[in-house]
PDB file of C-alpha atoms in Angstrom:
ATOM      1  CA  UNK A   1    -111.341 -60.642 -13.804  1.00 96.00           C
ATOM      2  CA  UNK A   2    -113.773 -59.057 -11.295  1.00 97.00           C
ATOM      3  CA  UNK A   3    -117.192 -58.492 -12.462  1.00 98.00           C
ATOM      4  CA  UNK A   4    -119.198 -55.536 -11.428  1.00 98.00           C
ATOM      5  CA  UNK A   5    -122.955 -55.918 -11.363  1.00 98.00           C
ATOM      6  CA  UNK A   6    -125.148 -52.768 -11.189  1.00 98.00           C
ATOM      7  CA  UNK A   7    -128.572 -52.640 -10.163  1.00 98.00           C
ATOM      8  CA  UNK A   8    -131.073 -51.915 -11.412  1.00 97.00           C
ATOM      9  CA  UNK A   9    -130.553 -51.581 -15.267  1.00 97.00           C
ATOM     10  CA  UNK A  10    -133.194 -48.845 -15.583  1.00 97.00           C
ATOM     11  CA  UNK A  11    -135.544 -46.835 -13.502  1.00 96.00           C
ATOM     12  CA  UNK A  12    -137.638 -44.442 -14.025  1.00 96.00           C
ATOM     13  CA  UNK A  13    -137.992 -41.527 -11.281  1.00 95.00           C
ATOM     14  CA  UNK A  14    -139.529 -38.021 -11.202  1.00 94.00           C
ATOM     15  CA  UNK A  15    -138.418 -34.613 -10.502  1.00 94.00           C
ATOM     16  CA  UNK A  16    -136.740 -34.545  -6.502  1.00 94.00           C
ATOM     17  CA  UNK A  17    -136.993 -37.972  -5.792  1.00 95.00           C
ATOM     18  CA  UNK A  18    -133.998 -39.391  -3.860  1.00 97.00           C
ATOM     19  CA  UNK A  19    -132.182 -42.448  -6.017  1.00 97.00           C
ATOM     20  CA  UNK A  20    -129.814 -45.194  -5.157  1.00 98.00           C
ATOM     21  CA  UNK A  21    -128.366 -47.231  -7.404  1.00 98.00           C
ATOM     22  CA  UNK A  22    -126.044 -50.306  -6.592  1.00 98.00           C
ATOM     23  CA  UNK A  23    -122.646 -51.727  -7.707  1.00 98.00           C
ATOM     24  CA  UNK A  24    -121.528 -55.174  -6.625  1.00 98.00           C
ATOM     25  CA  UNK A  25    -117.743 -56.414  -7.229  1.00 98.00           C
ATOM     26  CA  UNK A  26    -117.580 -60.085  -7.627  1.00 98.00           C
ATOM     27  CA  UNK A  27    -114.281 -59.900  -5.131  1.00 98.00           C
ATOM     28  CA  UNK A  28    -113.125 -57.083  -2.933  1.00 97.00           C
ATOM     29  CA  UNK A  29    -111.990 -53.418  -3.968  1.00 97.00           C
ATOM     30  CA  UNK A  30    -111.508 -52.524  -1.100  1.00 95.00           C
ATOM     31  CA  UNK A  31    -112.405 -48.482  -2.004  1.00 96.00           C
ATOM     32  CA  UNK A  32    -110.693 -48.179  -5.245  1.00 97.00           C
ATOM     33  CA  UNK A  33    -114.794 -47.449  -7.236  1.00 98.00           C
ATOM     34  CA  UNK A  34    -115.379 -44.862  -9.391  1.00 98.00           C
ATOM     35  CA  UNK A  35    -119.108 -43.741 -10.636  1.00 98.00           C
ATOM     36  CA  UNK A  36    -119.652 -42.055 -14.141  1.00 98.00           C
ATOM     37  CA  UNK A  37    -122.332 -40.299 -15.740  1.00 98.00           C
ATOM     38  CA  UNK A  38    -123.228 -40.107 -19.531  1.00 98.00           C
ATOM     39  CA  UNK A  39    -125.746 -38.548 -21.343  1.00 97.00           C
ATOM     40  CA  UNK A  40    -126.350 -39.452 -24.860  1.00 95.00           C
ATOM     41  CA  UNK A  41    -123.480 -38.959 -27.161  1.00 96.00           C
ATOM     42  CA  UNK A  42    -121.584 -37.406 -24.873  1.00 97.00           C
ATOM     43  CA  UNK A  43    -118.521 -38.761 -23.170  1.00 98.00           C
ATOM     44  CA  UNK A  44    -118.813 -39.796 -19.810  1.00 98.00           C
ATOM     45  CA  UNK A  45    -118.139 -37.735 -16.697  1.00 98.00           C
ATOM     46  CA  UNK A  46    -116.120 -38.411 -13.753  1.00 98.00           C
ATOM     47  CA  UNK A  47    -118.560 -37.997 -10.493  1.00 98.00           C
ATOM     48  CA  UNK A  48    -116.802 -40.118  -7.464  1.00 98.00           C
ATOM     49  CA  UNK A  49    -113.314 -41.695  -6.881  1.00 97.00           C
ATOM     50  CA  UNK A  50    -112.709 -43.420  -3.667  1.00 97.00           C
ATOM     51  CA  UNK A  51    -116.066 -44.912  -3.720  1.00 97.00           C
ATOM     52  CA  UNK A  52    -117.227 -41.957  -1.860  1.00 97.00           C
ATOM     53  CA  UNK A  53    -115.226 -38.583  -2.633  1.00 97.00           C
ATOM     54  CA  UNK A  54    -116.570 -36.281  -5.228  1.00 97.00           C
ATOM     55  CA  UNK A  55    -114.248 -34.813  -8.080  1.00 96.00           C
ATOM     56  CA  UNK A  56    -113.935 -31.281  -8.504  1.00 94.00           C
ATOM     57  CA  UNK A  57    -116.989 -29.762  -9.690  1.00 95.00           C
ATOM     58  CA  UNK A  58    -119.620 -32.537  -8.965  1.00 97.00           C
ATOM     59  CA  UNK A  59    -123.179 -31.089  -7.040  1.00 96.00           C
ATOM     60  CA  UNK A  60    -123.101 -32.274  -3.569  1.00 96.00           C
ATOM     61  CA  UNK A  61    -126.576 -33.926  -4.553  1.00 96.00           C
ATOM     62  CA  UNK A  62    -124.521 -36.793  -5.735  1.00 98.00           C
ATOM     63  CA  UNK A  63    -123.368 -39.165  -2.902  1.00 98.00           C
ATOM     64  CA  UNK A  64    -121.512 -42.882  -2.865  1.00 98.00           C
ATOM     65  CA  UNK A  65    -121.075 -45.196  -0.120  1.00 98.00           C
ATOM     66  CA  UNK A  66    -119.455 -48.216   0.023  1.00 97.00           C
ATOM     67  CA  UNK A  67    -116.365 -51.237   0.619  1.00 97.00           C
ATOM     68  CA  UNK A  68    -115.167 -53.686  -0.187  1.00 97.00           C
ATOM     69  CA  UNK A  69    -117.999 -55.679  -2.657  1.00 98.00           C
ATOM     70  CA  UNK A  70    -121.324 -53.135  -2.402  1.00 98.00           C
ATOM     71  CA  UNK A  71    -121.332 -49.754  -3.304  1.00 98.00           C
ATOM     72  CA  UNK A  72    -123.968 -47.225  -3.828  1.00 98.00           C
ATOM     73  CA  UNK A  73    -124.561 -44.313  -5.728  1.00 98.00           C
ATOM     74  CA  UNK A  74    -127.092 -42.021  -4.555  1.00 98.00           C
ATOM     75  CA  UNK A  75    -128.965 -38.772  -5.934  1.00 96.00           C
ATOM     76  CA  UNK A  76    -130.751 -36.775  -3.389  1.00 93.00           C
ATOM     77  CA  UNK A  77    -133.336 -34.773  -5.533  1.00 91.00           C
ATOM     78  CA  UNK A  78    -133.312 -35.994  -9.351  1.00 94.00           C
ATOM     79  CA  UNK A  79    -133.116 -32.687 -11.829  1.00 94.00           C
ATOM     80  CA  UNK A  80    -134.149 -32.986 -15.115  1.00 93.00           C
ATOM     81  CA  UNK A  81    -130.197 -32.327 -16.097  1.00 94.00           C
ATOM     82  CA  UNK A  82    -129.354 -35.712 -13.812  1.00 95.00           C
ATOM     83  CA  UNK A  83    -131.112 -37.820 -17.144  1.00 92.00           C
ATOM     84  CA  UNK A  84    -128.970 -40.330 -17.969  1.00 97.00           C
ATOM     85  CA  UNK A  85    -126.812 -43.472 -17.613  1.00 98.00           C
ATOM     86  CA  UNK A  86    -124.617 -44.088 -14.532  1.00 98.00           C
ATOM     87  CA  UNK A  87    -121.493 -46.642 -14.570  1.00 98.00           C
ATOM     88  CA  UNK A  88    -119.644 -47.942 -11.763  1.00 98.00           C
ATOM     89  CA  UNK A  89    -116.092 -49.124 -12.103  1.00 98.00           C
ATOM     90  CA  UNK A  90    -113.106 -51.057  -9.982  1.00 98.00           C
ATOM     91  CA  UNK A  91    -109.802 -49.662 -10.557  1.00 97.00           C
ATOM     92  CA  UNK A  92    -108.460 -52.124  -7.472  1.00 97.00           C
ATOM     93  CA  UNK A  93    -106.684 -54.406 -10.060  1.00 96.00           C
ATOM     94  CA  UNK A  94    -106.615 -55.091 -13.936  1.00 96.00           C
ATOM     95  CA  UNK A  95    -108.152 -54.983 -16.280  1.00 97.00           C
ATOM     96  CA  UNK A  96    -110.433 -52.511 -14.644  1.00 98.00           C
ATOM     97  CA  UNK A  97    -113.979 -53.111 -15.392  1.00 98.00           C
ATOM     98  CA  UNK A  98    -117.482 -51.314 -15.256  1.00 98.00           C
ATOM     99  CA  UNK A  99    -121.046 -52.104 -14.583  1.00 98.00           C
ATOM    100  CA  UNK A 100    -122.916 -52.735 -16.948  1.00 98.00           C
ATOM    101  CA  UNK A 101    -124.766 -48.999 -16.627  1.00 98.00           C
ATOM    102  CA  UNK A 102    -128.161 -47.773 -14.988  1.00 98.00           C
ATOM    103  CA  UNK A 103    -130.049 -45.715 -17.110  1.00 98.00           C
ATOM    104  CA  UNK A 104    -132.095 -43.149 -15.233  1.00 97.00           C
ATOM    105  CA  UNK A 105    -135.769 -41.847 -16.988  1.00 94.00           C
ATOM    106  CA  UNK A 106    -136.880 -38.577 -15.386  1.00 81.00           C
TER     107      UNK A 106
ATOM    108  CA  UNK T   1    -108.421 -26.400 -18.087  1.00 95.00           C
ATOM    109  CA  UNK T   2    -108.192 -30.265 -18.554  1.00 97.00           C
ATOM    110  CA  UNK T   3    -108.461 -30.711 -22.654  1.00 98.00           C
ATOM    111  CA  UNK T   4    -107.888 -34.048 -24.398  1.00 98.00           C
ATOM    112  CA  UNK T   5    -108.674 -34.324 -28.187  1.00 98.00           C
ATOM    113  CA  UNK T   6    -108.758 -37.816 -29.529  1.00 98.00           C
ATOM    114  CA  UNK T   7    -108.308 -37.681 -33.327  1.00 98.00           C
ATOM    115  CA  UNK T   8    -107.913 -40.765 -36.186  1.00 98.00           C
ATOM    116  CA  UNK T   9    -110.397 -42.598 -35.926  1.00 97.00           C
ATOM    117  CA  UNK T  10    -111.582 -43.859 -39.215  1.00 97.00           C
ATOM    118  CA  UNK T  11    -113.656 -46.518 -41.479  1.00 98.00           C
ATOM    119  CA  UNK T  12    -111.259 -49.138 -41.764  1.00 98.00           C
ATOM    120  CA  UNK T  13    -111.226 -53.181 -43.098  1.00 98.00           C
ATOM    121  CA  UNK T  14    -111.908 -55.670 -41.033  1.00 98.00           C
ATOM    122  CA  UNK T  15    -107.665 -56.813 -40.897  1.00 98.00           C
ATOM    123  CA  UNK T  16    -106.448 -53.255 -41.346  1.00 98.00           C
ATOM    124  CA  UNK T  17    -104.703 -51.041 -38.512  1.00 98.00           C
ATOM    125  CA  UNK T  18    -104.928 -47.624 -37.502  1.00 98.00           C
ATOM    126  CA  UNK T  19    -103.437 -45.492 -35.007  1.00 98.00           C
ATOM    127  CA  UNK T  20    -105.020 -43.219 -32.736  1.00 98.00           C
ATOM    128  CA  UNK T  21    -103.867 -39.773 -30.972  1.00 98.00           C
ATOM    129  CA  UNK T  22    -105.273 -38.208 -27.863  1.00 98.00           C
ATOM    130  CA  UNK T  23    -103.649 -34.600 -27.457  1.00 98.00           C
ATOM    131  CA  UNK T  24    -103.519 -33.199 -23.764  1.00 98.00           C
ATOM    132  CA  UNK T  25    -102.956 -29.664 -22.684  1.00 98.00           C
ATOM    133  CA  UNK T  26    -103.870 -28.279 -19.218  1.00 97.00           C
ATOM    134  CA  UNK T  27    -101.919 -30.515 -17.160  1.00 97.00           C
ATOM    135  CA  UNK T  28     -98.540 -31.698 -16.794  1.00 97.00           C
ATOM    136  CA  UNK T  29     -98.567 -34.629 -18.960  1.00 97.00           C
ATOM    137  CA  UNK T  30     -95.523 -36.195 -18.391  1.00 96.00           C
ATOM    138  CA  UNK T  31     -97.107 -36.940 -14.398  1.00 96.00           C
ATOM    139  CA  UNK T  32    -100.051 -38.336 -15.354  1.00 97.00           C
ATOM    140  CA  UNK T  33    -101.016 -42.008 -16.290  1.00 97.00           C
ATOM    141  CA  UNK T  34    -103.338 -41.923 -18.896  1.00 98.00           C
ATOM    142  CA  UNK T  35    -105.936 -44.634 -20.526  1.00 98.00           C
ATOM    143  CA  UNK T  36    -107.997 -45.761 -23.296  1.00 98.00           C
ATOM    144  CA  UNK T  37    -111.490 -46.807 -22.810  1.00 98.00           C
ATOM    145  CA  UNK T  38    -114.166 -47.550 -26.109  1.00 98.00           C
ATOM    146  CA  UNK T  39    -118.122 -47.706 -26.424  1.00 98.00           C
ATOM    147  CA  UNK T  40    -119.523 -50.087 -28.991  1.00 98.00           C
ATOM    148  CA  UNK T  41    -122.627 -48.671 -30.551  1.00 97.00           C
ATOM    149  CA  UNK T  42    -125.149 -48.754 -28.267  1.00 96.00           C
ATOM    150  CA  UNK T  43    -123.501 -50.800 -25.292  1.00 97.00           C
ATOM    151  CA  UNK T  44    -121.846 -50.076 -22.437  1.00 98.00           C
ATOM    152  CA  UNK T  45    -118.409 -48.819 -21.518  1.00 98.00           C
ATOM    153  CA  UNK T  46    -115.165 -51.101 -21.952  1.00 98.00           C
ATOM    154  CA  UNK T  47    -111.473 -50.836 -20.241  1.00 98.00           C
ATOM    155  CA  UNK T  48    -109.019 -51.178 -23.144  1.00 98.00           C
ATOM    156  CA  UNK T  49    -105.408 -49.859 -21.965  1.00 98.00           C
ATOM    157  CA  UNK T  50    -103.494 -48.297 -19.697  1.00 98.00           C
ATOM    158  CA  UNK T  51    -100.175 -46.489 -19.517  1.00 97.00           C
ATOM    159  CA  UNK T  52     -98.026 -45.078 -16.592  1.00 96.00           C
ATOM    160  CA  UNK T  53     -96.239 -42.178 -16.450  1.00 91.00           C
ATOM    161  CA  UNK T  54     -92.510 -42.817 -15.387  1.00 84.00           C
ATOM    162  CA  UNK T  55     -91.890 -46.720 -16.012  1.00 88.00           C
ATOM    163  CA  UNK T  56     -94.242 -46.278 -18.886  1.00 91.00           C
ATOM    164  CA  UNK T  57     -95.497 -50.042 -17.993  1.00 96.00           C
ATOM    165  CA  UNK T  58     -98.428 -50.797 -19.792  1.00 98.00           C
ATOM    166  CA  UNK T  59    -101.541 -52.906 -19.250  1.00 97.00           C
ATOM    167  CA  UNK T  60    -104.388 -54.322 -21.773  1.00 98.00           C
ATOM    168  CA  UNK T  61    -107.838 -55.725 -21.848  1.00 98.00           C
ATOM    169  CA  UNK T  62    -107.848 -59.611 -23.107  1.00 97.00           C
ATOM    170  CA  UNK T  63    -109.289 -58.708 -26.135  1.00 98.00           C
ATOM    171  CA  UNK T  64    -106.641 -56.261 -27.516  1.00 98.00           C
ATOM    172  CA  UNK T  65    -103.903 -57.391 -26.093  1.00 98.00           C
ATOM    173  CA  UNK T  66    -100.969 -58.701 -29.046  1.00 98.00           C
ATOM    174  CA  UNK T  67    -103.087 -56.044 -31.401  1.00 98.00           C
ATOM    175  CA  UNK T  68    -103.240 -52.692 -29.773  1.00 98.00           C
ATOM    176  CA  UNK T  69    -100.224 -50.898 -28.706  1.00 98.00           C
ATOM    177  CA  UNK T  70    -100.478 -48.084 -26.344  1.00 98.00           C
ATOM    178  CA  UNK T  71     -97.882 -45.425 -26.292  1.00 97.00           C
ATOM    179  CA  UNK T  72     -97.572 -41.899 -25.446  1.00 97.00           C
ATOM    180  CA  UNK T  73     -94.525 -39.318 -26.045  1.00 96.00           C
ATOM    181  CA  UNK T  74     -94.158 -36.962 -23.377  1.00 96.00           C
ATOM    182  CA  UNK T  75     -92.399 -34.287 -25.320  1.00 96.00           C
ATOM    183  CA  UNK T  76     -95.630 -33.555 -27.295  1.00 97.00           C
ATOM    184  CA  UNK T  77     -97.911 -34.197 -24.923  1.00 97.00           C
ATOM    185  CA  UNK T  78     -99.627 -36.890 -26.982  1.00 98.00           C
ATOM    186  CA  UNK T  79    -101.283 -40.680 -26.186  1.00 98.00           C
ATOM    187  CA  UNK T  80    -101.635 -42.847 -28.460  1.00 98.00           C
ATOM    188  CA  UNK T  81    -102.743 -46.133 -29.244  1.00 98.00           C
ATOM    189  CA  UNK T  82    -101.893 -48.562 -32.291  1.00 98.00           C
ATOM    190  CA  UNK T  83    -104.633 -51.078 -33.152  1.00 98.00           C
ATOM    191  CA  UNK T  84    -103.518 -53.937 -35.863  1.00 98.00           C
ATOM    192  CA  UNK T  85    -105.457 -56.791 -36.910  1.00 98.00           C
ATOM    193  CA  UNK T  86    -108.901 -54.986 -36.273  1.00 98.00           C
ATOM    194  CA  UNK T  87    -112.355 -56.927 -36.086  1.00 98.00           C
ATOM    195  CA  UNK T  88    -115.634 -55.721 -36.405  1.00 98.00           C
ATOM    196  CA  UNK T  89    -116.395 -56.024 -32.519  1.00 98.00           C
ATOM    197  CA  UNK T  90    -113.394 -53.372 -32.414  1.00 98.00           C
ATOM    198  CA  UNK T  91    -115.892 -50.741 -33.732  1.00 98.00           C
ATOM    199  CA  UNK T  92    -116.511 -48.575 -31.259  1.00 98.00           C
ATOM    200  CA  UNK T  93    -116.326 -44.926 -30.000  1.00 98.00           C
ATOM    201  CA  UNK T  94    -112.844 -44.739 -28.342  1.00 98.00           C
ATOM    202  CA  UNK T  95    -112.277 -42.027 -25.618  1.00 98.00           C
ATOM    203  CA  UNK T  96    -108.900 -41.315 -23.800  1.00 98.00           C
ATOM    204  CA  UNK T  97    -109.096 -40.369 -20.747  1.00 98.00           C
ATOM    205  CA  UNK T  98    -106.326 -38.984 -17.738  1.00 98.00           C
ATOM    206  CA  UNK T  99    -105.753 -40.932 -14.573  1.00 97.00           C
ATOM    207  CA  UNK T 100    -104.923 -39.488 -11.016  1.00 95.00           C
ATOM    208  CA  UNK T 101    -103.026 -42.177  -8.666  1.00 89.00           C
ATOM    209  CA  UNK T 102    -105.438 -43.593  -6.621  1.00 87.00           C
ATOM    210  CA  UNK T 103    -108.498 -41.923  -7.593  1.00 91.00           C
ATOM    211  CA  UNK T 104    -108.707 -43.256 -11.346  1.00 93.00           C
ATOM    212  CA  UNK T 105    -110.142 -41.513 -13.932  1.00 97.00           C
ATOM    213  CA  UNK T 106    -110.877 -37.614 -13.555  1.00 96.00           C
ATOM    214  CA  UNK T 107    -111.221 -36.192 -17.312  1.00 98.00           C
ATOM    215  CA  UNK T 108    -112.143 -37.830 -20.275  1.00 98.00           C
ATOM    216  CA  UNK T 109    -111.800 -36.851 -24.162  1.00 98.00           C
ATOM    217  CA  UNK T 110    -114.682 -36.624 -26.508  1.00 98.00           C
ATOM    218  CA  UNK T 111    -114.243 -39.344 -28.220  1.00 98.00           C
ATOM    219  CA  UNK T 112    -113.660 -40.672 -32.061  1.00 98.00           C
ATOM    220  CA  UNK T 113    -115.253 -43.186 -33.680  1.00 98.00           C
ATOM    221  CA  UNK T 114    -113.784 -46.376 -35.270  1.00 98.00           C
ATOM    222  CA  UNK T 115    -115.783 -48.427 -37.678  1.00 98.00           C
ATOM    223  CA  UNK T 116    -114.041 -51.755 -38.919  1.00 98.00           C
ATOM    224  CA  UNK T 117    -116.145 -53.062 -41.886  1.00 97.00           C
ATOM    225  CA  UNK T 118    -115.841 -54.376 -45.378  1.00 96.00           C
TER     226      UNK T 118
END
């Protein structure tokens, strides 16, 4: 199974700071990553496919980067509304897997 | 508009079985691959299944797999997804969720919650 490792677990950031958070595959994906967002008890939300394309709808303040085994998500000026926890996930081969999650603390 | 409604999830015995139904409407079903993924209490997020659209050929997470049957009938727009033999670490908040080829997961449900205990 490939593992996905995200980094780092938590952070804590304030109002229109710029935030990166990183995925590592334990074996190549080549682009096949996908980055969620969920606030609490909500169900998650699709943000980027393709390791770097944004789904319909998503702020262009969210960004991702990435090949192969190191991704990135980034947030170019944190909104109170961007509270929450962020998942990575390879859908390269099964069983897919996620990261473990980033939480982010405004 | 994208909707998917889980529904049937339930306090059950650890050893008991339930089924599960995800109803879709704002998108051609019948094209679309579609997937289960669950949320123990306070932990992180967890692949469980996986269904295509034409073959219907199906895929599971080790720690289902020989317990959970996933299923969907096209004609009523449904997913589904038996679970037998359920555990306590199968409690969780189970979402469904659609898949686009190539780009994975694009809308998910809202969830509902399965609690195996005695």
């Amino acid at each position: 199974d490939i593992q996905m490792t995200q980094s780092p677990s938590s952070l804590s950031a304030s109002v229109g700071d710029r935030v990166t958070i990183t995925c590592r595959a334990s074996q190549g994906i080549s682009n096949y990553l996908a980055w969620f967002q969920q606030k609490p008890g909500k169900a998650p939300k699709s943000l980027i496919y393709a390791a770097s394309s944004l789904q319909s709808g998503v702020p262009s303040k969210f960004s991702g980067s990435g090949s192969g085994t190191d991704f990135t998500l980034t947030i170019s000026s944190l909104q109170p509304e961007d509270f929450a926890t962020y998942y990575c996930q390879q859908y390269n081969s099964y069983p897919w897997t996620f990261g473990q999650g980033t939480e982010v603390e405004i | 508009e994208v909707q998917l409604l889980e529904s049937g999830g339930d306090l059950v015995q650890p050893g008991g079985s339930l089924r599960l139904s995800c109803a879709a409407s704002g998108f051609t079903f019948s094209d679309y691959a579609m997937t289960w993924v669950r949320q123990a209490p306070g932990k992180g997020l967890e692949w469980v299944s996986v269904i295509y659209s034409g073959d219907q050929r199906t895929f599971y997470a080790d720690s289902v797999r020989g317990r959970f049957t996933i299923s969907r009938d096209n004609s009523k727009n449904t997913l589904y997804l038996q679970m037998n033999s359920l555990r306590v670490e199968d409690t969780a908040v189970y979402y469904c969720a659609k898949i686009v080829r190539l780009s994975g997961i694009d809308y998910w449900g809202q969830g509902t919650l399965v609690t195996v205990s005695s």
